[in-house]
Amino acid sequence: MTGSQAVQFGIFTVSDITQDPTTGRTPTERERIQAVLTIAKHSEEVGLDVFALGEHHNPPFFSSSPTTTLAYIAAQTERLILSTATTLITTNDPVKIAEDYAMLQHVADGRVDLTLGRGNTGPVYPWFGQDIRQGIPLAIENYALLHRLWREEFVDWSGKFRTPLQGFQSTPRPLDGVPPFVWHGSIRSPEIAEQAAFYGDGFFANNIFWPKEHYQRLIDFYRQRFEHYGHGTAAQAIVGLGGQVFMRANSQDAVDEFRPYFDNAPVYGHGPSLEEFTAQTPLTVGSPQEVIDRYAAMRHHFGDYQRQLFLMDHAGLPLKTVLEQLDILGSEVVPVLRREFAKDRPAEVPDAPTHQNLLEKAQLAPQVRQAGAGLETAAKGA
Amino acid sequence: MTTKRIAVVSAGLSQPSSTRLLADRLAGATVERLAHEGIEADVTTIELRDIAQDVTNNLLTGFASPKLDAVLTTITESDGLIAVTPIFTTSYSGLFKSFVDIVDNQALKDLPVLMGATGGTARHSLALEYAMRPLFTYLHAVVTPTSVFAASEDWGGGADEVRSLPDRIVRAATEFAALVRSSERRAPSRDPFAAYASGLGGFQPE
């Protein structure tokens, strides 16, 4: 079981199978899937806390079935928290999400949370019988059902998008009666930040493709609304951020080695230069110290937060290189960031969510209510 | 004295270009008409050539560079837009359309627009009506009935002498100035959070 951390550090992968532009070779599905399993296990070996996997339903991505993959990784690791980046709340049946992730919670002994997203591939909606124009209403209705399935034994339900349920019990029940922690991921929609705030759930901004000012706005909005809905102060909202780095001891070596991968990357390749993109977004290519400087400042931009994930294995980077990157991240960067993030962190800012601390909170809750009732009686007596 | 902000977009590719020349003439005539009504005009001219790389990068990455972002704000917050493009292969130029594709589809709602175009011969002049006007109609802009096409010959001998280019410019600028003067458009916020927060009525999960 994982001990409590103020901030969890980890990696997230989109599971792309991309040609290595320096060799012209594309890994097979088998090679790439095995590589990602190796990367996940190595992330625990180098001292990281979280491994998160994307969900896609079209090539060049392999990860259509995240819980299968994460269950295997759970069996091969001891501390690592398994998460998603993201789970499609729009096109998956919320009943199946409730079942799959509760099951994963049991086999992983609680080392599970998930990030819900709407996906970025339009045709996934019609492939699963949905309409992309209903993206936000789907995310809202499906999560409302998922939230109840994990908290109520028997659910009566009727909604707009799925067949009704009468007295339905989702099984297995969440481990120890504690549902997996949920992050809501969005890169542009205030509605999703509002949804996260309404439920008092976490909010995750991938912080990769756009300037940080955009994500600052999004997170600031989520924090304000979290406070509005009475879950705590804005500073107590649960925030996760993505990031992207490539490091070598010598800064120029990092730039030279990463440039062909950047220039040909599926998402931003053949567009802005590496220099423009690193200036305008949180992508950092250079020495470990440069990465430390850039990411230690994130808490000043976004407020003290709970989770920092890095994208390390995309765009055709070979396995050997990714493992070296994890070595640098785990030995030289994350230990320093942990110290930096601990400096002057206000006591009111909660630790990153784990099954253990959510369980303790749940066990504490009835006592708090009893104490409250006691006070009320005392007040009446006085 | 009230001030109106006029944004001028020129999609000419050469420097100097006849497209920019037409844009400047349209802007100049507009300033004159507005001054006649006692309205001061604050004109900002944008050459798309200067931000062509930023436009392409935005198409690929989904976000605007600081330079392009400033241009988008200028256009969104203007009181009137003069848009001038060369006609290439029967339509507005690719760069012009790429730029318009980046503009938020609500940003030009109710905005007075004056259209201009340039081309080698007057045979291309109707491209303004069958290609460019539908584009702005789709975006719910308010386009003047008169648009101005300038063929190469309009700049010298062989030009239409009955209804000359200067005549057409004055007529279009007069219509445009009247729209700008009477427009009650409120520029939309480019901040999606401000727009969302203004309509907050409490979250409804079901």
CSV table of N, CA and C in Angstrom, one decimal, chain A residues 140-141 144 148 157 188 190-191 194-195 198-199 209-211 217-218 221 225 229 267-272 276-277 280-281, chain B residues 53-54 56-67 189 191-198 200-206:
chain,number,residue,atom,x,y,z
A,140,ILE,N,-21.6,14.7,-18.5
A,140,ILE,CA,-22.3,15.1,-17.2
A,140,ILE,C,-23.3,14.0,-16.8
A,141,GLU,N,-24.1,13.5,-17.7
A,141,GLU,CA,-25.1,12.4,-17.3
A,141,GLU,C,-24.4,11.1,-17.0
A,144,ALA,N,-22.8,11.3,-13.6
A,144,ALA,CA,-23.8,11.3,-12.5
A,144,ALA,C,-24.2,9.9,-12.2
A,148,ARG,N,-23.2,7.5,-8.7
A,148,ARG,CA,-24.2,6.8,-7.8
A,148,ARG,C,-23.9,5.3,-7.7
A,157,TRP,N,-32.5,4.2,-12.2
A,157,TRP,CA,-31.9,5.2,-13.0
A,157,TRP,C,-32.7,5.3,-14.3
A,188,ARG,N,-10.1,22.6,-22.3
A,188,ARG,CA,-10.7,23.9,-22.7
A,188,ARG,C,-12.1,24.2,-22.1
A,190,PRO,N,-14.9,25.0,-19.5
A,190,PRO,CA,-15.3,25.4,-18.2
A,190,PRO,C,-16.3,24.5,-17.6
A,191,GLU,N,-17.2,23.9,-18.4
A,191,GLU,CA,-18.2,23.0,-17.9
A,191,GLU,C,-17.6,21.8,-17.1
A,194,GLU,N,-16.2,22.9,-13.9
A,194,GLU,CA,-17.4,23.1,-13.0
A,194,GLU,C,-17.9,21.7,-12.4
A,195,GLN,N,-17.9,20.7,-13.3
A,195,GLN,CA,-18.3,19.4,-12.9
A,195,GLN,C,-17.4,18.9,-11.8
A,198,PHE,N,-18.1,20.7,-8.6
A,198,PHE,CA,-19.4,20.3,-8.0
A,198,PHE,C,-19.3,19.1,-7.1
A,199,TYR,N,-18.6,18.1,-7.6
A,199,TYR,CA,-18.5,16.8,-6.9
A,199,TYR,C,-17.3,16.9,-5.9
A,209,PHE,N,-0.1,21.0,-24.6
A,209,PHE,CA,-0.2,21.5,-26.0
A,209,PHE,C,-0.3,23.0,-26.0
A,210,TRP,N,-0.7,23.6,-25.0
A,210,TRP,CA,-1.0,25.1,-25.0
A,210,TRP,C,-0.2,25.8,-24.0
A,211,PRO,N,-0.2,27.1,-24.2
A,211,PRO,CA,0.6,28.0,-23.2
A,211,PRO,C,0.0,27.8,-21.8
A,217,ARG,N,-5.8,29.7,-16.2
A,217,ARG,CA,-7.2,30.2,-16.2
A,217,ARG,C,-8.2,29.1,-15.8
A,218,LEU,N,-8.0,28.0,-16.4
A,218,LEU,CA,-8.8,26.8,-16.2
A,218,LEU,C,-8.8,26.4,-14.7
A,221,PHE,N,-10.3,28.8,-12.2
A,221,PHE,CA,-11.7,28.7,-12.3
A,221,PHE,C,-12.2,27.5,-11.5
A,225,ARG,N,-14.6,27.5,-8.0
A,225,ARG,CA,-15.9,26.8,-8.0
A,225,ARG,C,-15.9,25.7,-7.0
A,229,TYR,N,-18.8,25.4,-4.0
A,229,TYR,CA,-19.6,24.3,-3.7
A,229,TYR,C,-19.3,23.7,-2.3
A,267,VAL,N,1.5,15.1,-33.0
A,267,VAL,CA,0.6,16.2,-32.7
A,267,VAL,C,1.1,17.6,-33.1
A,268,TYR,N,2.4,17.9,-32.9
A,268,TYR,CA,2.8,19.3,-33.3
A,268,TYR,C,3.9,19.3,-34.3
A,269,GLY,N,4.3,18.2,-34.8
A,269,GLY,CA,5.4,18.1,-35.8
A,269,GLY,C,5.1,18.9,-37.0
A,270,HIS,N,6.1,19.4,-37.7
A,270,HIS,CA,6.0,20.2,-38.9
A,270,HIS,C,5.3,21.5,-38.7
A,271,GLY,N,5.2,21.9,-37.5
A,271,GLY,CA,4.6,23.2,-37.2
A,271,GLY,C,5.6,24.2,-36.6
A,272,PRO,N,5.4,24.6,-35.3
A,272,PRO,CA,6.3,25.5,-34.7
A,272,PRO,C,7.7,24.9,-34.5
A,276,GLU,N,10.3,27.7,-30.4
A,276,GLU,CA,9.0,28.4,-30.2
A,276,GLU,C,8.1,27.6,-29.2
A,277,PHE,N,8.1,26.3,-29.5
A,277,PHE,CA,7.2,25.4,-28.7
A,277,PHE,C,7.6,25.4,-27.2
A,280,GLN,N,6.7,28.6,-25.6
A,280,GLN,CA,5.2,28.9,-25.5
A,280,GLN,C,4.5,27.9,-24.7
A,281,THR,N,5.0,26.7,-24.5
A,281,THR,CA,4.4,25.6,-23.7
A,281,THR,C,5.3,25.1,-22.6
B,53,GLN,N,3.2,32.3,-40.8
B,53,GLN,CA,3.7,31.2,-40.1
B,53,GLN,C,2.9,30.9,-38.9
B,54,ASP,N,2.5,31.9,-38.2
B,54,ASP,CA,1.7,31.8,-36.9
B,54,ASP,C,0.4,31.2,-37.2
B,56,THR,N,-0.3,29.1,-39.7
B,56,THR,CA,-0.1,27.6,-40.0
B,56,THR,C,0.1,26.9,-38.7
B,57,ASN,N,1.0,27.5,-37.8
B,57,ASN,CA,1.2,26.8,-36.5
B,57,ASN,C,-0.1,26.6,-35.7
B,58,ASN,N,-0.9,27.6,-35.8
B,58,ASN,CA,-2.2,27.6,-35.0
B,58,ASN,C,-3.0,26.4,-35.6
B,59,LEU,N,-3.1,26.3,-36.9
B,59,LEU,CA,-3.8,25.2,-37.5
B,59,LEU,C,-3.3,23.8,-37.0
B,60,LEU,N,-2.0,23.8,-36.8
B,60,LEU,CA,-1.4,22.5,-36.5
B,60,LEU,C,-1.5,22.2,-35.0
B,61,THR,N,-1.3,23.2,-34.1
B,61,THR,CA,-1.2,23.0,-32.7
B,61,THR,C,-2.5,23.3,-31.9
B,62,GLY,N,-3.3,24.2,-32.6
B,62,GLY,CA,-4.6,24.5,-31.9
B,62,GLY,C,-4.4,25.8,-31.0
B,63,PHE,N,-3.3,26.4,-30.9
B,63,PHE,CA,-3.2,27.6,-30.1
B,63,PHE,C,-2.5,28.7,-30.9
B,64,ALA,N,-2.8,29.9,-30.5
B,64,ALA,CA,-2.2,31.1,-31.2
B,64,ALA,C,-1.0,31.6,-30.5
B,65,SER,N,0.0,31.9,-31.3
B,65,SER,CA,1.2,32.6,-30.7
B,65,SER,C,0.8,33.9,-30.2
B,66,PRO,N,1.6,34.5,-29.3
B,66,PRO,CA,1.3,35.8,-28.7
B,66,PRO,C,1.0,36.9,-29.8
B,67,LYS,N,1.7,36.8,-30.9
B,67,LYS,CA,1.5,37.8,-32.0
B,67,LYS,C,0.2,37.6,-32.6
B,189,SER,N,-16.6,38.3,-25.5
B,189,SER,CA,-15.4,38.1,-24.8
B,189,SER,C,-14.6,37.0,-25.4
B,191,ASP,N,-12.6,35.3,-23.7
B,191,ASP,CA,-12.3,34.4,-22.6
B,191,ASP,C,-13.5,33.5,-22.3
B,192,PRO,N,-13.4,32.2,-22.6
B,192,PRO,CA,-14.6,31.3,-22.5
B,192,PRO,C,-15.1,31.2,-21.0
B,193,PHE,N,-14.2,31.5,-20.1
B,193,PHE,CA,-14.6,31.4,-18.7
B,193,PHE,C,-15.5,32.5,-18.3
B,194,ALA,N,-15.1,33.7,-18.8
B,194,ALA,CA,-16.0,34.9,-18.5
B,194,ALA,C,-17.4,34.6,-19.1
B,195,ALA,N,-17.4,34.1,-20.3
B,195,ALA,CA,-18.7,33.9,-21.0
B,195,ALA,C,-19.5,32.8,-20.2
B,196,TYR,N,-18.8,31.8,-19.7
B,196,TYR,CA,-19.5,30.7,-19.0
B,196,TYR,C,-20.0,31.2,-17.6
B,197,ALA,N,-19.1,31.9,-16.9
B,197,ALA,CA,-19.4,32.4,-15.6
B,197,ALA,C,-20.6,33.3,-15.6
B,198,SER,N,-20.7,34.1,-16.6
B,198,SER,CA,-21.8,35.1,-16.7
B,198,SER,C,-23.2,34.4,-16.7
B,200,LEU,N,-23.7,31.4,-15.2
B,200,LEU,CA,-23.8,30.3,-14.2
B,200,LEU,C,-25.1,30.3,-13.5
B,201,GLY,N,-25.8,29.1,-13.5
B,201,GLY,CA,-27.0,29.0,-12.8
B,201,GLY,C,-27.0,27.9,-11.9
B,202,GLY,N,-25.8,27.4,-11.5
B,202,GLY,CA,-25.7,26.2,-10.7
B,202,GLY,C,-25.6,24.9,-11.5
B,203,PHE,N,-24.8,24.0,-11.1
B,203,PHE,CA,-24.6,22.8,-11.9
B,203,PHE,C,-25.7,21.8,-11.8
B,204,GLN,N,-26.2,21.3,-12.9
B,204,GLN,CA,-27.3,20.3,-12.9
B,204,GLN,C,-26.8,19.0,-13.4
B,205,PRO,N,-26.5,18.0,-12.4
B,205,PRO,CA,-25.9,16.8,-12.9
B,205,PRO,C,-26.9,15.9,-13.6
B,206,GLU,N,-28.2,16.0,-13.4
B,206,GLU,CA,-29.1,15.1,-14.1
B,206,GLU,C,-30.2,15.8,-14.7
